[in-house]
Amino acid sequence: MYKFLKSRMPFIPAAFLAFIWYISLIIIVLYFSFEPVAEFAYLEI
Amino acid sequence: MHFLSIDWFSWMVLTIAFFWLTPDRWRHHILTLITMTFLAIYAPLSLVILVLLSLTTYLIVSTHIKELSGIKTCVAIVANIAVLGYYKIQVGSHADTEDSLTSIVIPLGLAFYTLRLVHYILEAYKGTLPRHQLSDFIHYLFFFPTIVVGPIHRFAEFKRDLRRHHWDFGMIAQGCERILYGYVKLTFLANYLISGVFAQYITTCGEATDPLVIYLEMIRAGLNLYMQFSGFSDIAIGFARILGFKVMENFNWPYFQKNISDFWRCWHISLTSWCREYIFTTVLSTLRSPAVAAITTMIVIGVWHEFSLRFVVWGLYHGMGIAVWQNFQKHKRYLPTLPQRIKPIIDALSILLTLHFVWFGFAIVMYPTLGEGFTAIKTVILFWM
């Protein structure tokens, strides 16, 4: 994402937006990591 | 062990730390040792099988690294396939019945490292293996990021990365980003949205035998499998990238493909390319029939998943789908040329048709028995009855 943003805008806004993007994803992962784990057949293949 | 567990995350972080803190010449030995320790703790049987198969294969292949004879190739392949076949038949014999109390479990990663071993043997037979030592071969098979669910990476590329790999901040950043996307797919998209919110919504749509519920359940199974598997692959690929290895991709937007042939080029790429290289090409060059080659390849892919009637039927279903598509391609020129402006509509309909073909295929294998799968498909197709 940072590379994508960097190709379209100057360093500071690109770095800022990328930071927001990654932090949001980390928060999403941490928040939803307590959900029940769904089945995944490939682990027993 | 699930990739979402804190245990797996700890293994990943500690492996990365040990790998980069170890002097260069010991680095790969440490990585192999970590994999062995991991298998010894969580899947000791898998460790024993992998060690035995690795040594047997290397002993057969190493003496004829430039020109492996046909008989030795067959012996080496049969030795590897026999172990996988034994477990597949044991598990599969319970799959078509409603007996779910089977205690037979396939050793962790067996289906994946067997294909790596067969790839190694066949490349030795073709004489295309790069010059290497036993340690390179062991590092390849005991590569921690791909040991659990692939991708089924290739020896030549691995050997190249083994020689060239170095601390590269760009690769490490890419790896971290990839792992993060993998976790987003697993936790938010697969577990929360698809298996939580969407599954909850399906239960409000009616009885379990209603056509709409069965149809939505098919879609849910298809989306869940894709998100889970591509999430796992992202984590494995990202993990490998942090260690300085570029492992092959496993998915490339399969649900946006316009025909079944393209779908299989973009779904579980490391498996389908393996099958295309070693099964499709072999059958095609022997029988000169693309349709038979496609059907054989898809049945092998089905049996690789599970040795049962429902997966044979599933493979046949996809193989026939590809054969029909191949024939359609041959006769396409007789069709009238459509105006350019309706091309987006045709493309959208093609994607939708491919999606439904794949999702109906999931219905064949998502129920415990083949009969139940067919009943579900019949219920959806004849929804008005």
Short mmCIF file of C-alpha atoms in Angstrom, two decimals:
data_model
loop_
_atom_site.label_atom_id
_atom_site.label_comp_id
_atom_site.label_asym_id
_atom_site.label_seq_id
_atom_site.Cartn_x
_atom_site.Cartn_y
_atom_site.Cartn_z
CA MET A 1 0.00 0.00 0.00
CA TYR A 2 2.85 2.37 0.86
CA LYS A 3 4.40 1.81 -2.60
CA PHE A 4 1.03 2.49 -4.22
CA LEU A 5 0.53 5.72 -2.27
CA LYS A 6 4.15 6.81 -2.79
CA SER A 7 3.69 6.54 -6.56
CA ARG A 8 0.77 8.98 -6.40
CA MET A 9 1.70 11.59 -3.79
CA PRO A 10 4.66 13.14 -1.92
CA PHE A 11 6.44 11.26 0.86
CA ILE A 12 4.76 12.82 3.94
CA PRO A 13 1.08 12.32 2.99
CA ALA A 14 1.89 8.87 1.56
CA ALA A 15 3.67 7.82 4.76
CA PHE A 16 0.86 9.26 6.89
CA LEU A 17 -1.91 7.48 4.93
CA ALA A 18 0.05 4.21 4.85
CA PHE A 19 0.55 4.47 8.63
CA ILE A 20 -3.22 4.94 9.14
CA TRP A 21 -3.93 2.01 6.78
CA TYR A 22 -1.58 -0.43 8.53
CA ILE A 23 -2.62 0.62 12.03
CA SER A 24 -6.30 0.20 11.07
CA LEU A 25 -5.61 -3.30 9.76
CA ILE A 26 -3.68 -4.25 12.90
CA ILE A 27 -6.57 -3.02 15.05
CA ILE A 28 -9.05 -5.01 12.91
CA VAL A 29 -6.94 -8.17 13.25
CA LEU A 30 -6.55 -7.76 17.01
CA TYR A 31 -10.23 -6.97 17.52
CA PHE A 32 -11.51 -9.89 15.44
CA SER A 33 -8.89 -12.43 16.45
CA PHE A 34 -11.15 -13.52 19.30
CA GLU A 35 -13.89 -14.64 16.90
CA PRO A 36 -14.51 -18.40 16.70
CA VAL A 37 -12.18 -20.01 14.17
CA ALA A 38 -14.00 -21.24 11.04
CA GLU A 39 -13.42 -24.68 9.55
CA PHE A 40 -10.57 -25.06 7.07
CA ALA A 41 -10.27 -28.47 5.44
CA TYR A 42 -6.76 -27.96 4.04
CA LEU A 43 -5.21 -28.31 7.49
CA GLU A 44 -6.18 -32.00 7.51
CA ILE A 45 -5.56 -32.71 3.87
CA MET B 1 -2.11 -25.94 14.94
CA HIS B 2 -4.08 -23.05 13.49
CA PHE B 3 -2.25 -20.03 12.08
CA LEU B 4 -4.46 -17.85 14.26
CA SER B 5 -3.16 -19.31 17.49
CA ILE B 6 -0.74 -17.34 19.59
CA ASP B 7 1.51 -20.43 19.51
CA TRP B 8 1.96 -20.21 15.73
CA PHE B 9 2.60 -16.47 15.91
CA SER B 10 5.25 -17.03 18.59
CA TRP B 11 6.89 -19.75 16.47
CA MET B 12 6.95 -17.35 13.55
CA VAL B 13 8.46 -14.44 15.49
CA LEU B 14 11.07 -16.61 17.23
CA THR B 15 12.02 -18.30 13.95
CA ILE B 16 12.58 -14.94 12.26
CA ALA B 17 14.64 -13.72 15.23
CA PHE B 18 16.79 -16.87 15.42
CA PHE B 19 17.21 -16.95 11.64
CA TRP B 20 18.57 -13.43 11.31
CA LEU B 21 20.60 -13.45 14.54
CA THR B 22 22.44 -16.63 13.52
CA PRO B 23 25.65 -16.31 11.47
CA ASP B 24 25.05 -16.77 7.75
CA ARG B 25 26.61 -20.24 7.38
CA TRP B 26 24.44 -21.71 10.19
CA ARG B 27 21.23 -19.90 9.30
CA HIS B 28 19.60 -22.58 7.15
CA HIS B 29 20.60 -25.37 9.51
CA ILE B 30 18.90 -23.45 12.33
CA LEU B 31 15.75 -23.07 10.19
CA THR B 32 15.67 -26.82 9.47
CA LEU B 33 16.25 -27.56 13.15
CA ILE B 34 13.34 -25.29 14.10
CA THR B 35 11.05 -27.10 11.61
CA MET B 36 12.13 -30.45 13.02
CA THR B 37 11.47 -29.27 16.57
CA PHE B 38 8.07 -27.93 15.52
CA LEU B 39 7.14 -31.25 13.88
CA ALA B 40 8.53 -33.25 16.81
CA ILE B 41 6.24 -31.32 19.18
CA TYR B 42 3.05 -31.07 17.08
CA ALA B 43 3.28 -33.93 14.56
CA PRO B 44 6.00 -36.47 15.47
CA LEU B 45 4.66 -39.03 12.98
CA SER B 46 4.97 -36.46 10.20
CA LEU B 47 8.59 -35.82 11.21
CA VAL B 48 9.44 -39.54 11.06
CA ILE B 49 7.74 -39.95 7.67
CA LEU B 50 9.38 -36.82 6.22
CA VAL B 51 12.86 -37.83 7.42
CA LEU B 52 12.48 -41.38 6.04
CA LEU B 53 11.04 -40.24 2.70
CA SER B 54 13.68 -37.52 2.32
CA LEU B 55 16.58 -39.90 2.94
CA THR B 56 15.13 -42.66 0.75
CA THR B 57 14.50 -40.23 -2.10
CA TYR B 58 17.92 -38.64 -1.82
CA LEU B 59 19.66 -42.02 -1.73
CA ILE B 60 17.87 -43.10 -4.91
CA VAL B 61 18.31 -39.80 -6.72
CA SER B 62 21.78 -38.66 -5.58
CA THR B 63 23.65 -41.52 -7.24
CA HIS B 64 22.17 -40.55 -10.62
CA ILE B 65 21.75 -36.80 -10.26
CA LYS B 66 22.31 -36.17 -13.97
CA GLU B 67 20.45 -39.13 -15.40
CA LEU B 68 18.00 -41.04 -13.23
CA SER B 69 16.78 -44.28 -14.81
CA GLY B 70 13.09 -44.87 -15.45
CA ILE B 71 12.89 -47.82 -13.04
CA LYS B 72 14.56 -45.90 -10.20
CA THR B 73 12.26 -42.94 -10.87
CA CYS B 74 9.22 -45.22 -10.62
CA VAL B 75 10.53 -46.84 -7.41
CA ALA B 76 11.14 -43.44 -5.82
CA ILE B 77 7.73 -42.08 -6.87
CA VAL B 78 5.86 -45.22 -5.75
CA ALA B 79 7.65 -45.14 -2.37
CA ASN B 80 6.48 -41.57 -1.82
CA ILE B 81 2.97 -41.93 -3.21
CA ALA B 82 2.42 -45.21 -1.30
CA VAL B 83 2.70 -43.46 2.07
CA LEU B 84 0.33 -40.67 1.03
CA GLY B 85 -1.99 -43.21 -0.63
CA TYR B 86 -2.11 -45.33 2.52
CA TYR B 87 -3.32 -42.41 4.64
CA LYS B 88 -5.65 -41.09 1.93
CA ILE B 89 -7.32 -44.51 1.54
CA GLN B 90 -7.65 -44.89 5.31
CA VAL B 91 -9.27 -41.48 5.70
CA GLY B 92 -11.24 -41.75 2.46
CA SER B 93 -12.79 -45.10 3.41
CA HIS B 94 -14.62 -43.25 6.17
CA ALA B 95 -15.45 -40.19 4.08
CA ASP B 96 -18.26 -41.60 1.96
CA THR B 97 -20.00 -43.03 4.98
CA GLU B 98 -21.61 -41.06 7.76
CA ASP B 99 -19.09 -42.38 10.26
CA SER B 100 -17.39 -39.24 11.49
CA LEU B 101 -15.78 -40.89 14.47
CA THR B 102 -12.71 -41.94 12.55
CA SER B 103 -9.51 -41.37 14.47
CA ILE B 104 -7.23 -41.54 11.43
CA VAL B 105 -5.61 -38.21 10.71
CA ILE B 106 -3.28 -37.46 7.81
CA PRO B 107 0.18 -36.52 9.15
CA LEU B 108 0.67 -32.74 9.08
CA GLY B 109 1.76 -31.45 5.67
CA LEU B 110 2.13 -34.96 4.13
CA ALA B 111 0.07 -34.14 1.02
CA PHE B 112 2.23 -31.08 0.39
CA TYR B 113 5.71 -32.47 0.99
CA THR B 114 4.92 -35.63 -1.01
CA LEU B 115 4.32 -33.44 -4.07
CA ARG B 116 7.61 -31.61 -3.38
CA LEU B 117 9.42 -34.94 -3.23
CA VAL B 118 7.81 -36.20 -6.46
CA HIS B 119 8.71 -32.89 -8.13
CA TYR B 120 12.33 -33.38 -7.02
CA ILE B 121 12.41 -36.96 -8.40
CA LEU B 122 10.87 -35.98 -11.73
CA GLU B 123 13.25 -33.05 -12.16
CA ALA B 124 16.12 -35.43 -11.42
CA TYR B 125 14.73 -37.79 -14.08
CA LYS B 126 14.58 -34.92 -16.58
CA GLY B 127 18.11 -33.93 -15.56
CA THR B 128 17.10 -30.36 -14.73
CA LEU B 129 18.01 -30.28 -11.04
CA PRO B 130 20.66 -27.70 -10.18
CA ARG B 131 23.88 -29.00 -8.62
CA HIS B 132 23.28 -29.38 -4.89
CA GLN B 133 24.08 -31.25 -1.70
CA LEU B 134 21.99 -33.25 0.78
CA SER B 135 21.78 -30.20 3.05
CA ASP B 136 20.13 -28.11 0.26
CA PHE B 137 17.57 -30.85 -0.29
CA ILE B 138 16.83 -31.12 3.44
CA HIS B 139 16.53 -27.31 3.74
CA TYR B 140 14.06 -27.39 0.84
CA LEU B 141 11.83 -30.05 2.37
CA PHE B 142 12.05 -28.70 5.92
CA PHE B 143 11.37 -25.09 4.95
CA PHE B 144 9.29 -23.89 7.89
CA PRO B 145 6.95 -21.31 6.24
CA THR B 146 5.55 -23.83 3.74
CA ILE B 147 5.56 -27.02 5.80
CA VAL B 148 1.92 -26.86 6.97
CA VAL B 149 -0.21 -25.91 3.92
CA GLY B 150 2.21 -25.04 1.12
CA PRO B 151 2.59 -23.39 -1.34
CA ILE B 152 4.26 -26.33 -3.10
CA HIS B 153 7.33 -24.35 -4.13
CA ARG B 154 9.97 -25.67 -6.52
CA PHE B 155 13.51 -26.80 -5.80
CA ALA B 156 15.38 -24.75 -8.42
CA GLU B 157 13.92 -21.42 -7.22
CA PHE B 158 14.49 -22.41 -3.60
CA LYS B 159 18.11 -23.33 -4.31
CA ARG B 160 18.63 -19.96 -6.02
CA ASP B 161 17.21 -18.07 -3.01
CA LEU B 162 19.24 -20.26 -0.66
CA ARG B 163 22.41 -19.02 -2.34
CA ARG B 164 21.42 -15.40 -2.90
CA HIS B 165 19.32 -14.52 0.13
CA HIS B 166 20.45 -11.59 2.24
CA TRP B 167 19.02 -9.03 4.68
CA ASP B 168 16.75 -6.91 2.49
CA PHE B 169 14.58 -4.36 4.25
CA GLY B 170 12.26 -4.10 1.22
CA MET B 171 11.58 -7.85 1.25
CA ILE B 172 11.03 -7.81 5.01
CA ALA B 173 8.54 -4.94 4.72
CA GLN B 174 6.71 -6.79 1.91
CA GLY B 175 6.64 -9.93 4.05
CA CYS B 176 5.18 -8.11 7.06
CA GLU B 177 2.53 -6.47 4.85
CA ARG B 178 1.63 -9.82 3.33
CA ILE B 179 1.30 -11.47 6.74
CA LEU B 180 -0.94 -8.62 7.87
CA TYR B 181 -3.22 -9.08 4.82
CA GLY B 182 -3.30 -12.81 5.52
CA TYR B 183 -4.44 -12.21 9.09
CA VAL B 184 -7.08 -9.70 7.92
CA LYS B 185 -8.45 -12.35 5.53
CA LEU B 186 -8.52 -14.98 8.27
CA THR B 187 -9.84 -13.00 11.21
CA PHE B 188 -12.10 -10.37 9.67
CA LEU B 189 -13.21 -11.66 6.26
CA ALA B 190 -13.29 -15.46 6.80
CA ASN B 191 -14.06 -15.86 10.49
CA TYR B 192 -16.14 -12.77 11.23
CA LEU B 193 -17.89 -11.75 8.00
CA ILE B 194 -18.28 -15.04 6.11
CA SER B 195 -18.49 -17.62 8.90
CA GLY B 196 -20.09 -15.28 11.44
CA VAL B 197 -22.31 -12.56 9.97
CA PHE B 198 -23.13 -14.29 6.66
CA ALA B 199 -23.71 -17.71 8.29
CA GLN B 200 -26.01 -16.02 10.84
CA TYR B 201 -27.92 -14.34 8.01
CA ILE B 202 -28.34 -17.69 6.21
CA THR B 203 -30.01 -19.22 9.27
CA THR B 204 -32.68 -16.48 9.12
CA CYS B 205 -33.54 -17.35 5.48
CA GLY B 206 -35.44 -20.51 6.28
CA GLU B 207 -35.03 -24.21 6.91
CA ALA B 208 -31.75 -25.98 6.13
CA THR B 209 -33.42 -27.82 3.24
CA ASP B 210 -34.74 -24.67 1.52
CA PRO B 211 -33.20 -24.06 -1.94
CA LEU B 212 -32.20 -20.51 -1.00
CA VAL B 213 -30.47 -21.66 2.20
CA ILE B 214 -28.58 -24.43 0.36
CA TYR B 215 -27.58 -21.97 -2.38
CA LEU B 216 -26.33 -19.38 0.12
CA GLU B 217 -24.53 -22.11 2.07
CA MET B 218 -22.72 -23.13 -1.15
CA ILE B 219 -21.61 -19.53 -1.68
CA ARG B 220 -20.53 -19.25 1.95
CA ALA B 221 -18.45 -22.45 1.69
CA GLY B 222 -16.78 -21.19 -1.50
CA LEU B 223 -15.98 -17.76 -0.06
CA ASN B 224 -14.80 -19.22 3.24
CA LEU B 225 -12.45 -21.69 1.54
CA TYR B 226 -10.97 -18.99 -0.65
CA MET B 227 -10.47 -16.48 2.17
CA GLN B 228 -9.04 -19.08 4.55
CA PHE B 229 -6.71 -20.67 2.04
CA SER B 230 -5.49 -17.44 0.49
CA GLY B 231 -5.05 -16.01 4.01
CA PHE B 232 -2.93 -19.01 5.03
CA SER B 233 -0.95 -18.71 1.78
CA ASP B 234 -0.39 -14.97 2.37
CA ILE B 235 1.01 -15.72 5.82
CA ALA B 236 3.27 -18.48 4.46
CA ILE B 237 4.48 -16.33 1.54
CA GLY B 238 5.03 -13.30 3.82
CA PHE B 239 6.87 -15.42 6.38
CA ALA B 240 9.13 -16.84 3.64
CA ARG B 241 9.76 -13.33 2.29
CA ILE B 242 10.91 -12.09 5.70
CA LEU B 243 13.42 -14.94 5.68
CA GLY B 244 14.60 -13.80 2.22
CA PHE B 245 12.82 -16.39 0.07
CA LYS B 246 10.39 -15.68 -2.77
CA VAL B 247 7.87 -18.51 -2.65
CA MET B 248 5.48 -18.91 -5.58
CA GLU B 249 2.00 -17.37 -5.39
CA ASN B 250 -1.02 -19.58 -4.72
CA PHE B 251 -3.98 -17.40 -5.79
CA ASN B 252 -4.57 -14.72 -8.39
CA TRP B 253 -8.16 -13.45 -8.10
CA PRO B 254 -9.73 -16.82 -9.04
CA TYR B 255 -13.31 -15.62 -8.47
CA PHE B 256 -12.92 -12.96 -11.15
CA GLN B 257 -12.01 -15.33 -13.99
CA LYS B 258 -14.16 -15.60 -17.08
CA ASN B 259 -13.91 -19.35 -17.67
CA ILE B 260 -13.16 -22.54 -15.76
CA SER B 261 -9.79 -22.99 -17.43
CA ASP B 262 -8.63 -19.56 -16.24
CA PHE B 263 -10.13 -20.25 -12.82
CA TRP B 264 -7.84 -23.28 -12.42
CA ARG B 265 -4.87 -21.22 -13.54
CA CYS B 266 -5.56 -18.82 -10.66
CA TRP B 267 -6.70 -21.19 -7.88
CA HIS B 268 -4.12 -23.05 -5.77
CA ILE B 269 -1.54 -22.19 -8.43
CA SER B 270 1.30 -24.17 -6.84
CA LEU B 271 -0.81 -27.38 -7.05
CA THR B 272 -2.41 -26.78 -10.45
CA SER B 273 0.91 -25.82 -12.06
CA TRP B 274 2.46 -28.96 -10.55
CA CYS B 275 -0.34 -31.09 -12.03
CA ARG B 276 -0.20 -29.28 -15.36
CA GLU B 277 3.56 -29.88 -15.56
CA TYR B 278 3.66 -33.52 -14.52
CA ILE B 279 0.21 -35.00 -15.24
CA PHE B 280 -1.55 -32.92 -17.90
CA THR B 281 1.54 -32.67 -20.14
CA THR B 282 2.39 -36.37 -19.74
CA VAL B 283 -1.15 -37.56 -20.55
CA LEU B 284 -1.45 -35.06 -23.40
CA SER B 285 1.82 -36.14 -25.00
CA THR B 286 0.86 -39.81 -24.62
CA LEU B 287 -2.79 -39.76 -25.71
CA ARG B 288 -2.88 -36.53 -27.74
CA SER B 289 -6.25 -35.66 -26.25
CA PRO B 290 -6.55 -32.39 -24.26
CA ALA B 291 -9.96 -33.44 -22.93
CA VAL B 292 -8.68 -36.75 -21.49
CA ALA B 293 -5.61 -34.95 -20.11
CA ALA B 294 -7.81 -32.33 -18.40
CA ILE B 295 -10.18 -34.94 -16.93
CA THR B 296 -7.30 -37.13 -15.69
CA THR B 297 -5.55 -34.13 -14.14
CA MET B 298 -8.68 -32.96 -12.36
CA ILE B 299 -9.45 -36.46 -11.02
CA VAL B 300 -5.89 -36.65 -9.65
CA ILE B 301 -6.40 -33.25 -8.00
CA GLY B 302 -9.66 -34.54 -6.53
CA VAL B 303 -8.05 -37.72 -5.18
CA TRP B 304 -5.15 -35.69 -3.80
CA HIS B 305 -7.69 -33.79 -1.70
CA GLU B 306 -9.39 -36.97 -0.46
CA PHE B 307 -9.51 -40.57 -1.67
CA SER B 308 -13.28 -40.86 -1.93
CA LEU B 309 -16.01 -41.19 -4.52
CA ARG B 310 -17.26 -37.65 -3.97
CA PHE B 311 -13.83 -36.16 -4.77
CA VAL B 312 -13.46 -38.39 -7.85
CA VAL B 313 -16.86 -37.10 -9.02
CA TRP B 314 -15.77 -33.54 -8.18
CA GLY B 315 -12.60 -33.99 -10.26
CA LEU B 316 -14.61 -35.49 -13.13
CA TYR B 317 -17.05 -32.57 -12.93
CA HIS B 318 -14.26 -29.97 -13.23
CA GLY B 319 -12.36 -32.00 -15.84
CA MET B 320 -15.46 -32.21 -18.00
CA GLY B 321 -16.05 -28.49 -17.48
CA ILE B 322 -12.54 -27.75 -18.80
CA ALA B 323 -13.02 -30.21 -21.70
CA VAL B 324 -16.30 -28.50 -22.67
CA TRP B 325 -14.57 -25.11 -22.51
CA GLN B 326 -11.69 -26.37 -24.69
CA ASN B 327 -14.20 -27.60 -27.30
CA PHE B 328 -16.14 -24.36 -27.13
CA GLN B 329 -12.92 -22.47 -27.87
CA LYS B 330 -12.43 -24.56 -31.02
CA HIS B 331 -15.92 -23.78 -32.31
CA LYS B 332 -16.09 -20.17 -31.12
CA ARG B 333 -15.13 -18.79 -34.53
CA TYR B 334 -18.44 -20.01 -35.99
CA LEU B 335 -20.39 -17.80 -33.58
CA PRO B 336 -21.42 -14.30 -34.72
CA THR B 337 -19.15 -11.48 -33.53
CA LEU B 338 -20.79 -9.52 -30.73
CA PRO B 339 -20.71 -5.71 -30.63
CA GLN B 340 -17.90 -4.27 -28.52
CA ARG B 341 -20.29 -2.30 -26.29
CA ILE B 342 -21.89 -5.43 -24.83
CA LYS B 343 -18.50 -7.01 -24.04
CA PRO B 344 -18.60 -5.88 -20.35
CA ILE B 345 -22.01 -7.56 -19.96
CA ILE B 346 -20.71 -10.79 -21.56
CA ASP B 347 -17.64 -10.65 -19.30
CA ALA B 348 -19.79 -10.17 -16.19
CA LEU B 349 -22.04 -13.06 -17.21
CA SER B 350 -18.99 -15.26 -17.90
CA ILE B 351 -17.60 -14.51 -14.43
CA LEU B 352 -20.99 -15.28 -12.88
CA LEU B 353 -21.28 -18.54 -14.82
CA THR B 354 -17.76 -19.63 -13.82
CA LEU B 355 -18.50 -18.75 -10.19
CA HIS B 356 -21.66 -20.83 -10.18
CA PHE B 357 -19.91 -23.75 -11.85
CA VAL B 358 -17.28 -23.69 -9.09
CA TRP B 359 -19.81 -23.23 -6.27
CA PHE B 360 -21.97 -26.11 -7.50
CA GLY B 361 -18.76 -28.13 -7.51
CA PHE B 362 -18.27 -27.29 -3.83
CA ALA B 363 -21.74 -28.71 -3.14
CA ILE B 364 -20.52 -32.13 -4.36
CA VAL B 365 -17.86 -32.26 -1.64
CA MET B 366 -19.24 -30.12 1.19
CA TYR B 367 -21.69 -32.76 2.40
CA PRO B 368 -20.59 -35.97 4.14
CA THR B 369 -21.93 -38.20 1.36
CA LEU B 370 -22.16 -37.91 -2.41
CA GLY B 371 -25.91 -38.56 -2.29
CA GLU B 372 -26.49 -35.59 -0.01
CA GLY B 373 -24.41 -33.39 -2.33
CA PHE B 374 -26.48 -34.38 -5.37
CA THR B 375 -29.71 -33.87 -3.44
CA ALA B 376 -28.55 -30.36 -2.51
CA ILE B 377 -27.67 -29.51 -6.13
CA LYS B 378 -31.00 -30.90 -7.33
CA THR B 379 -32.86 -28.85 -4.73
CA VAL B 380 -31.18 -25.63 -5.88
CA ILE B 381 -31.55 -26.29 -9.62
CA LEU B 382 -35.19 -27.37 -9.31
CA PHE B 383 -35.94 -24.66 -6.72
CA TRP B 384 -39.54 -24.12 -7.89
CA MET B 385 -40.57 -27.75 -7.30
#
